[in-house]
Structure formats: C-alpha cells, structure tokens
PDB file of N, CA, C and O in Angstrom:
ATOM      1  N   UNK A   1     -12.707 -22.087  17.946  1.00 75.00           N
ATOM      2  CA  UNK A   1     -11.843 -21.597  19.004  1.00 75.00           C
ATOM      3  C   UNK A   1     -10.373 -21.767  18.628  1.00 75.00           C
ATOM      4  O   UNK A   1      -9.589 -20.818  18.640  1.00 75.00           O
ATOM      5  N   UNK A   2      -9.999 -23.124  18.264  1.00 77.00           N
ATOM      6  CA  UNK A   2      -8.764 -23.457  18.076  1.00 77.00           C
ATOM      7  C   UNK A   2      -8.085 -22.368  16.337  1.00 77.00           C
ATOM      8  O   UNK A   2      -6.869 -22.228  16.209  1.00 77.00           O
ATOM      9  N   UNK A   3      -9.093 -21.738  15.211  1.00 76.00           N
ATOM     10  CA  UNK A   3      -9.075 -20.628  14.689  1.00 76.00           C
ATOM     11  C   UNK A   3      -8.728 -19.554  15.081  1.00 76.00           C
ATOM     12  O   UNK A   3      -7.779 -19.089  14.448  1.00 76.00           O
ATOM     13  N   UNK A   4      -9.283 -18.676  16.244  1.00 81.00           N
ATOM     14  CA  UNK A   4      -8.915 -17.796  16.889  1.00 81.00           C
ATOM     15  C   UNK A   4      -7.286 -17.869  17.497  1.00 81.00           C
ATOM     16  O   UNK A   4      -6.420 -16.995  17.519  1.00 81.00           O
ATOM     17  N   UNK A   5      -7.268 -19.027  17.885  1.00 84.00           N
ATOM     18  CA  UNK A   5      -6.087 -18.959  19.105  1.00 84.00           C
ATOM     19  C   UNK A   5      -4.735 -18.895  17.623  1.00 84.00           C
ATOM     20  O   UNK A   5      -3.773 -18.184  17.331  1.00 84.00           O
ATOM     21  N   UNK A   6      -5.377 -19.998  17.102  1.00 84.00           N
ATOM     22  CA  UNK A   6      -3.985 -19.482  15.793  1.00 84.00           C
ATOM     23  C   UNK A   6      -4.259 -18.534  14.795  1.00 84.00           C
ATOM     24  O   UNK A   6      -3.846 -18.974  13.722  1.00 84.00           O
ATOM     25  N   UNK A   7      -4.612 -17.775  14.712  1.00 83.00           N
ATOM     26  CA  UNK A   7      -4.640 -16.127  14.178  1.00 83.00           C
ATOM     27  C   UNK A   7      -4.386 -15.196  15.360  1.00 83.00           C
ATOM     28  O   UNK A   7      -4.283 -14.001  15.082  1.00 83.00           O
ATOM     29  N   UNK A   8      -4.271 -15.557  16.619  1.00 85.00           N
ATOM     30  CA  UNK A   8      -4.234 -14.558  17.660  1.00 85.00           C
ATOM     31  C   UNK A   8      -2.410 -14.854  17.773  1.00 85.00           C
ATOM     32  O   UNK A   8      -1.592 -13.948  17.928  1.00 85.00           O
ATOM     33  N   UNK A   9      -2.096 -16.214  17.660  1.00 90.00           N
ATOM     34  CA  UNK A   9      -0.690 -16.568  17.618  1.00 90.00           C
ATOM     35  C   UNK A   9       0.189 -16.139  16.510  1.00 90.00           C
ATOM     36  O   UNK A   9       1.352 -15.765  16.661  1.00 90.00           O
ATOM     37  N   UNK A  10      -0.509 -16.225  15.269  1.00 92.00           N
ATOM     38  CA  UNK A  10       0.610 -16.389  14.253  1.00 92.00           C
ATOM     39  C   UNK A  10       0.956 -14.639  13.689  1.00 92.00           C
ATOM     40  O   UNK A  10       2.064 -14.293  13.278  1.00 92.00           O
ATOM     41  N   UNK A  11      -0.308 -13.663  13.794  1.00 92.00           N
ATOM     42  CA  UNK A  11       0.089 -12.351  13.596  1.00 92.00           C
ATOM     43  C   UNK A  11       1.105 -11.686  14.126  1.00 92.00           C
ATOM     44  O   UNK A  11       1.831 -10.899  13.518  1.00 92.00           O
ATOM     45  N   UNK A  12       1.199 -12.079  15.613  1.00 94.00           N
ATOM     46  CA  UNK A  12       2.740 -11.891  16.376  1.00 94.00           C
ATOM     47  C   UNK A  12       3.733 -12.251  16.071  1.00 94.00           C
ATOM     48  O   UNK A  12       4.783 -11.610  16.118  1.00 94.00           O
ATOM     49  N   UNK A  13       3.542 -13.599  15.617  1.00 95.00           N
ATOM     50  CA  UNK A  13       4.897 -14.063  15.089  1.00 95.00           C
ATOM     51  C   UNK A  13       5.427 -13.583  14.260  1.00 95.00           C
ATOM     52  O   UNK A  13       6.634 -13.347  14.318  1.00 95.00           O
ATOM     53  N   UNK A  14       4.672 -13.289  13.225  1.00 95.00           N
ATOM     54  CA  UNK A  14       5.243 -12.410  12.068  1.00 95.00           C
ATOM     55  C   UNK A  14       5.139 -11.036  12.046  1.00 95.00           C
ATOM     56  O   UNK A  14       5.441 -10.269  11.132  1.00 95.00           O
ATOM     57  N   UNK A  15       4.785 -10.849  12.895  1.00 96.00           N
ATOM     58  CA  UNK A  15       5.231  -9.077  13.444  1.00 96.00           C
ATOM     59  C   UNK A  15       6.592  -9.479  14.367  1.00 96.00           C
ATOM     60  O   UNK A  15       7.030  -8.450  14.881  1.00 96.00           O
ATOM     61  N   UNK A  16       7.292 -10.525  14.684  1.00 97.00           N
ATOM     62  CA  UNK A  16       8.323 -10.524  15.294  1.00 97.00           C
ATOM     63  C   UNK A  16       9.158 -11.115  14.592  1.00 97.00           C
ATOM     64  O   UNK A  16      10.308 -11.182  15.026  1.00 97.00           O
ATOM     65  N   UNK A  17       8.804 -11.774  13.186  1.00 97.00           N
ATOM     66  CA  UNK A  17       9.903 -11.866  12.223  1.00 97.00           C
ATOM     67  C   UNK A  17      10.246 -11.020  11.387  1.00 97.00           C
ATOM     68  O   UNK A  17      11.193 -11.269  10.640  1.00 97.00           O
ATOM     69  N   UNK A  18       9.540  -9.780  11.306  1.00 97.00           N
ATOM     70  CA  UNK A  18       9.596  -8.797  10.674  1.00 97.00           C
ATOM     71  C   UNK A  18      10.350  -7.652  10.974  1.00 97.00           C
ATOM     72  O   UNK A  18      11.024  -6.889  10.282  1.00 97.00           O
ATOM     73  N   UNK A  19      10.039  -7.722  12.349  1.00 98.00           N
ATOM     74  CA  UNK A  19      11.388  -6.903  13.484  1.00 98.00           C
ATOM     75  C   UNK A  19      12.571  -7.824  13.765  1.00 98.00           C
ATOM     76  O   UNK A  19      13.560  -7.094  13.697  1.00 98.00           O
ATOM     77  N   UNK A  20      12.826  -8.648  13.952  1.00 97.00           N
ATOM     78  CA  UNK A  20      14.218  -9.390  14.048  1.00 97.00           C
ATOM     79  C   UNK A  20      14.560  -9.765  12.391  1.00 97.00           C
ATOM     80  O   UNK A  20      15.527 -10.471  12.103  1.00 97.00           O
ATOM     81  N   UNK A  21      13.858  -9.334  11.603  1.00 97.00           N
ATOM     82  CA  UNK A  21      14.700  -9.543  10.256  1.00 97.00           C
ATOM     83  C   UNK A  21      15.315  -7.396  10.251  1.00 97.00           C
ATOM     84  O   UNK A  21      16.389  -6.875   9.952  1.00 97.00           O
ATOM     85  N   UNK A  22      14.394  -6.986  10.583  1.00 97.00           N
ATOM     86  CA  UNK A  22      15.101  -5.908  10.511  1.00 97.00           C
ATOM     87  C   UNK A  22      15.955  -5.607  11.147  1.00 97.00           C
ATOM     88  O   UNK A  22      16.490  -4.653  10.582  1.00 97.00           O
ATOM     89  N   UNK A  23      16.600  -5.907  12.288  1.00 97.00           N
ATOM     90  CA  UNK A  23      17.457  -6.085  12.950  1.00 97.00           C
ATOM     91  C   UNK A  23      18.837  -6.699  12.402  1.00 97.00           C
ATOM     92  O   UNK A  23      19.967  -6.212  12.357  1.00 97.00           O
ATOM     93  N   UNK A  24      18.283  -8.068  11.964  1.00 97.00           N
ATOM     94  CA  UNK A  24      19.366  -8.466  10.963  1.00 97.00           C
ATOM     95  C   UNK A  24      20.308  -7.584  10.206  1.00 97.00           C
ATOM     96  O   UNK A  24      21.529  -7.458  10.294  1.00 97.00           O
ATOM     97  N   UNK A  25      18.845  -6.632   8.946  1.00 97.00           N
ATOM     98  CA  UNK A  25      19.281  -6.352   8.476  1.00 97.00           C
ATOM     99  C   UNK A  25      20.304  -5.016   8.256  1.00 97.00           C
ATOM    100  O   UNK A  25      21.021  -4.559   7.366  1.00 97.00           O
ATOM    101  N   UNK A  26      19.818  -4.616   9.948  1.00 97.00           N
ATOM    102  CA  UNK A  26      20.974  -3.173  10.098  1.00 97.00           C
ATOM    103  C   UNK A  26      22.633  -3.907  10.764  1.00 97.00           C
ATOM    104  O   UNK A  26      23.688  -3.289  10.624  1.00 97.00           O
ATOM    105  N   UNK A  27      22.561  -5.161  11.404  1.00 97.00           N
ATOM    106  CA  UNK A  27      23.822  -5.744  11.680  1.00 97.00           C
ATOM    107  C   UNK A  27      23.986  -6.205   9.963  1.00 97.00           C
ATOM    108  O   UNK A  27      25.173  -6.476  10.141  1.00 97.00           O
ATOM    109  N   UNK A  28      23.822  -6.458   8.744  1.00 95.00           N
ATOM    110  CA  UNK A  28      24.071  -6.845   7.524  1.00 95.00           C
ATOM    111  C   UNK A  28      24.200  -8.649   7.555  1.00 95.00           C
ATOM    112  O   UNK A  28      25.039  -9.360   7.002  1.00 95.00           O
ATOM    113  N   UNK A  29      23.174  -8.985   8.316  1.00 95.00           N
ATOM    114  CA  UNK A  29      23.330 -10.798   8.059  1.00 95.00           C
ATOM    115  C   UNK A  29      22.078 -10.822   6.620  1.00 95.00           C
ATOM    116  O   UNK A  29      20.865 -10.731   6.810  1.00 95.00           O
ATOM    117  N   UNK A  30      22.578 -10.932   5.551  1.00 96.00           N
ATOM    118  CA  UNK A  30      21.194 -10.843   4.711  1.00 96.00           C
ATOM    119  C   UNK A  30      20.630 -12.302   4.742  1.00 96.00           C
ATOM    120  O   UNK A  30      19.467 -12.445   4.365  1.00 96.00           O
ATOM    121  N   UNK A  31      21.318 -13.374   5.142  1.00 97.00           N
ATOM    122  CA  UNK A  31      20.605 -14.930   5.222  1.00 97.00           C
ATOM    123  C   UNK A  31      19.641 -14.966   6.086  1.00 97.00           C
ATOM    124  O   UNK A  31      18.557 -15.532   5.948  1.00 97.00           O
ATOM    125  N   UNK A  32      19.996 -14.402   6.930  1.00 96.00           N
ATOM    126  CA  UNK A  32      19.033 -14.129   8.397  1.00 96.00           C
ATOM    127  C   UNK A  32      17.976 -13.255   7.769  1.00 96.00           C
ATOM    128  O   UNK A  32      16.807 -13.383   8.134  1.00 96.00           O
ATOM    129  N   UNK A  33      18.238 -12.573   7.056  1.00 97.00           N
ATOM    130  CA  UNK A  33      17.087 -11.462   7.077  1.00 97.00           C
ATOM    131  C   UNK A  33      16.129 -12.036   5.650  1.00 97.00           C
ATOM    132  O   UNK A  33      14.965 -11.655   5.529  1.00 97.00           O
ATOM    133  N   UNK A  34      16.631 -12.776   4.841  1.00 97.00           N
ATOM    134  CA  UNK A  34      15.710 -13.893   3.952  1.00 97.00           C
ATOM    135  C   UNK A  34      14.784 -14.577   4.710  1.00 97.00           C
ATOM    136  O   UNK A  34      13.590 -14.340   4.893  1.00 97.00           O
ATOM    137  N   UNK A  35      15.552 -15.527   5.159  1.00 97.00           N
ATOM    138  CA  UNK A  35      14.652 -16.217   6.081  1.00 97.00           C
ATOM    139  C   UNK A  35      13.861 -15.560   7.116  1.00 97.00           C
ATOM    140  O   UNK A  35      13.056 -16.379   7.559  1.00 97.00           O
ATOM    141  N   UNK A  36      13.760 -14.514   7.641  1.00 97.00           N
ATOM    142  CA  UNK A  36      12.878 -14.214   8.724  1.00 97.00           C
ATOM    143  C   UNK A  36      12.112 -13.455   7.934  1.00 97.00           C
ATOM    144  O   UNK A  36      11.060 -13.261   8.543  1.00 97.00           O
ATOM    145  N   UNK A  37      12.094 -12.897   6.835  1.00 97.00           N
ATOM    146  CA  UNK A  37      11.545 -12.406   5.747  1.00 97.00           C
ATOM    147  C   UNK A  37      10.455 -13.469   5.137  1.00 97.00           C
ATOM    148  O   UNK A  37       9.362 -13.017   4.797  1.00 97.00           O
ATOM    149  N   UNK A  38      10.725 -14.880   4.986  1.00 97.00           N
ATOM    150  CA  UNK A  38       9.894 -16.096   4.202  1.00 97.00           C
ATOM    151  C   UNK A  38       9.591 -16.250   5.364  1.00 97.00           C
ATOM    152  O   UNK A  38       8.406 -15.989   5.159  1.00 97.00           O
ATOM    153  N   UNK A  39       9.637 -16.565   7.047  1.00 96.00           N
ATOM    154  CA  UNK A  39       8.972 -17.341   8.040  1.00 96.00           C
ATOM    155  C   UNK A  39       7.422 -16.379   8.284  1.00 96.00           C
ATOM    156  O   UNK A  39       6.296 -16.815   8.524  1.00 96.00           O
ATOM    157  N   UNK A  40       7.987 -14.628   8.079  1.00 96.00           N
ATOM    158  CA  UNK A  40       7.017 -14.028   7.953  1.00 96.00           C
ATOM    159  C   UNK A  40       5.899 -14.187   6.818  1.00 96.00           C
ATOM    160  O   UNK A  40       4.699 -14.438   6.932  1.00 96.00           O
ATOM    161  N   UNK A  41       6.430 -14.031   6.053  1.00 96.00           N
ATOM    162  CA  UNK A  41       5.109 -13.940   4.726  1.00 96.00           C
ATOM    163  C   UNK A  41       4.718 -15.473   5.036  1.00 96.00           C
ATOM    164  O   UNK A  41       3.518 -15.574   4.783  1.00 96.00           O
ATOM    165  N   UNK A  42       5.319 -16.918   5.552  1.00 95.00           N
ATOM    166  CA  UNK A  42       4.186 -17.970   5.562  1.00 95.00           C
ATOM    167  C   UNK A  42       3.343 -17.726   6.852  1.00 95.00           C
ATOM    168  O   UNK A  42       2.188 -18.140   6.941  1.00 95.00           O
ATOM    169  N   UNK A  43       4.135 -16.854   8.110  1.00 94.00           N
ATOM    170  CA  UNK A  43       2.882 -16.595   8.829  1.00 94.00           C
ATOM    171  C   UNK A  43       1.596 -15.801   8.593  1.00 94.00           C
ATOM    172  O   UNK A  43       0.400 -16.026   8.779  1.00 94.00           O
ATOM    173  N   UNK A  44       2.335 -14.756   8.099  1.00 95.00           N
ATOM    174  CA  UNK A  44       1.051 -13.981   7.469  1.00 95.00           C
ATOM    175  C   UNK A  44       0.154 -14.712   6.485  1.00 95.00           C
ATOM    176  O   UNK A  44      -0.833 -15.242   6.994  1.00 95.00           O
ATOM    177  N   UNK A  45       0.314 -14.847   5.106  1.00 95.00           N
ATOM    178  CA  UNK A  45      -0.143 -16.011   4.658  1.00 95.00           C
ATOM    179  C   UNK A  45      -1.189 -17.099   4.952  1.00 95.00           C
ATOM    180  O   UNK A  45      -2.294 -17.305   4.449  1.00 95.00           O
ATOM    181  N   UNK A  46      -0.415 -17.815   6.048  1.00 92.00           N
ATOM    182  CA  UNK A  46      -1.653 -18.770   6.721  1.00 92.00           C
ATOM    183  C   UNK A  46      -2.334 -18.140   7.204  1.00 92.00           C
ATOM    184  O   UNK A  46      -3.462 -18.428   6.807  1.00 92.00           O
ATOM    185  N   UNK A  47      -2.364 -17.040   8.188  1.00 91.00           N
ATOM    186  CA  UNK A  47      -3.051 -16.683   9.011  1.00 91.00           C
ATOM    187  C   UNK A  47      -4.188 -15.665   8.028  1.00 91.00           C
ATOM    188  O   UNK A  47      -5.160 -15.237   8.650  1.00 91.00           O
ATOM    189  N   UNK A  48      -4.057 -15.235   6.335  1.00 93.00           N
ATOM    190  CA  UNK A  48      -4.945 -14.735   5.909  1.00 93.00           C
ATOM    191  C   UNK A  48      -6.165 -15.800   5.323  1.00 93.00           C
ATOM    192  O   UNK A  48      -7.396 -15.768   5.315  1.00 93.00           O
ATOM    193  N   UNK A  49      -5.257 -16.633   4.904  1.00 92.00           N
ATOM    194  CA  UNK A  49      -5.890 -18.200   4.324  1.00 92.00           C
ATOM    195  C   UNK A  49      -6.789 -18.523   5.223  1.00 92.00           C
ATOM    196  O   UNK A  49      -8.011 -18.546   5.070  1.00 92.00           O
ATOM    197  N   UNK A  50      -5.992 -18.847   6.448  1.00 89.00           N
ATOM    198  CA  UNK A  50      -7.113 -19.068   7.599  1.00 89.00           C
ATOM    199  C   UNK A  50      -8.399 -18.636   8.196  1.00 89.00           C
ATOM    200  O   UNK A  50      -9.348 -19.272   8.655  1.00 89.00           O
ATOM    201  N   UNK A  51      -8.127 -17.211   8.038  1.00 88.00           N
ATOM    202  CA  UNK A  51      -8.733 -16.429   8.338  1.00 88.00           C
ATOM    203  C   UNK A  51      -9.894 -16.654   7.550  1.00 88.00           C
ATOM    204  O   UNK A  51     -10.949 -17.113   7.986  1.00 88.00           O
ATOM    205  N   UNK A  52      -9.625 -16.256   6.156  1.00 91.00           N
ATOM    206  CA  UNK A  52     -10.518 -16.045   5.162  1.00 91.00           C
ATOM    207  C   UNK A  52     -11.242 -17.694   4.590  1.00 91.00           C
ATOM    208  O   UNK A  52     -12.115 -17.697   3.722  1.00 91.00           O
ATOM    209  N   UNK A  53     -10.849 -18.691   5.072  1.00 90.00           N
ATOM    210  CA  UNK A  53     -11.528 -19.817   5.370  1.00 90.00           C
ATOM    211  C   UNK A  53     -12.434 -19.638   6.293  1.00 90.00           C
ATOM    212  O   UNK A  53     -13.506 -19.570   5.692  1.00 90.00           O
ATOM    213  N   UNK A  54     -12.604 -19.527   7.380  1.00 86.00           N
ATOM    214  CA  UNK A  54     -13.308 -19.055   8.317  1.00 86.00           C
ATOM    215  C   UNK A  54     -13.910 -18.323   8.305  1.00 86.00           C
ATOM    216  O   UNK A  54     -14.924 -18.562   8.962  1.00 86.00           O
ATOM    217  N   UNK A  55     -13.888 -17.424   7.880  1.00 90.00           N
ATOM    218  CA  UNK A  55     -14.998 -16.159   7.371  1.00 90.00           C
ATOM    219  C   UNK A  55     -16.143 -17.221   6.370  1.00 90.00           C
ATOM    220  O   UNK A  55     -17.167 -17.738   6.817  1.00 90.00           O
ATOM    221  N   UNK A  56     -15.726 -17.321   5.218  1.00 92.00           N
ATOM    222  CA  UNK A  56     -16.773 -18.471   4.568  1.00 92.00           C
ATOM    223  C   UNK A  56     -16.862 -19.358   5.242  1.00 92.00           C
ATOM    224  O   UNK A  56     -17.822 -18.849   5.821  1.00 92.00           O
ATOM    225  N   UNK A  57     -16.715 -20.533   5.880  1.00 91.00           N
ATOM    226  CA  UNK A  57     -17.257 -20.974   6.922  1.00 91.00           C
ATOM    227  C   UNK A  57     -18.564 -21.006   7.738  1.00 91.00           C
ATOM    228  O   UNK A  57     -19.505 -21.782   7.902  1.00 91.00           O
ATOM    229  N   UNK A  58     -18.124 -19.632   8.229  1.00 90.00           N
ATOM    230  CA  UNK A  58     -19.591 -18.952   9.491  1.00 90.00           C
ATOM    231  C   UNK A  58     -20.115 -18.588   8.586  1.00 90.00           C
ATOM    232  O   UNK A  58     -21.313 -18.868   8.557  1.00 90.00           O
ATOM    233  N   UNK A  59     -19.578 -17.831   7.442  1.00 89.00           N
ATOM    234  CA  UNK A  59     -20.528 -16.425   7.005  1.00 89.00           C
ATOM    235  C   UNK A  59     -22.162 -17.905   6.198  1.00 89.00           C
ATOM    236  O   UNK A  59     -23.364 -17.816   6.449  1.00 89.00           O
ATOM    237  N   UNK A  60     -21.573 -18.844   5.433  1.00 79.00           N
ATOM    238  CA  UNK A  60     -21.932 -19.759   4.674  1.00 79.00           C
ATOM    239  C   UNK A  60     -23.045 -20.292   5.106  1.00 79.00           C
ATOM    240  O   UNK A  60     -23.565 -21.220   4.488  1.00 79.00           O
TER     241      UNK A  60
END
C-alpha cells in the first residue's frame, strides 16, 4: 500500500518539476531550471526503481 501511495505521489511531483522548470526556463533563471530539472529525474527515477522493485516482488 505504502508502494502505491508513493508512486501515486512522486509521478506528480515530477510532472510539476518539469512544468515549473519550464517556466523557469522561459523567465531565463537557468539555476532554477537545473535544479527542478535533477528534483525531477530523482523523482522519476525512484518512482521507476520502485516501481520495478515491486513488480519483482509480487510477480516473484
């Protein structure tokens, strides 16, 4: 359960660091848009890791 709830959490997040880095990057802050750029790829990231832990897991 506690799997679900953080893959149901963290895909948003980084669909919302992905849009507020783009945002950034049409005002031209490129520090801002690094970093919301890296907060994304570690959300995504975990949340594939995770994911794909879990899949072997059950599937196992």
């Amino acid at each position: 359960m506690l799997l679900v709830l953080f893959l149901l959490l963290s895909i948003p997040i980084g669909c919302f660091c992905v849009w507020f880095a783009w945002k950034a990057h049409q005002v031209g802050r490129k520090q801002l848009v690094r970093g919301m750029l890296w907060a994304a790829f570690i959300s995504f990231a975990s949340a594939f890791l995770f994911g794909g832990w879990g899949y072997l897991v059950v599937s196992a």
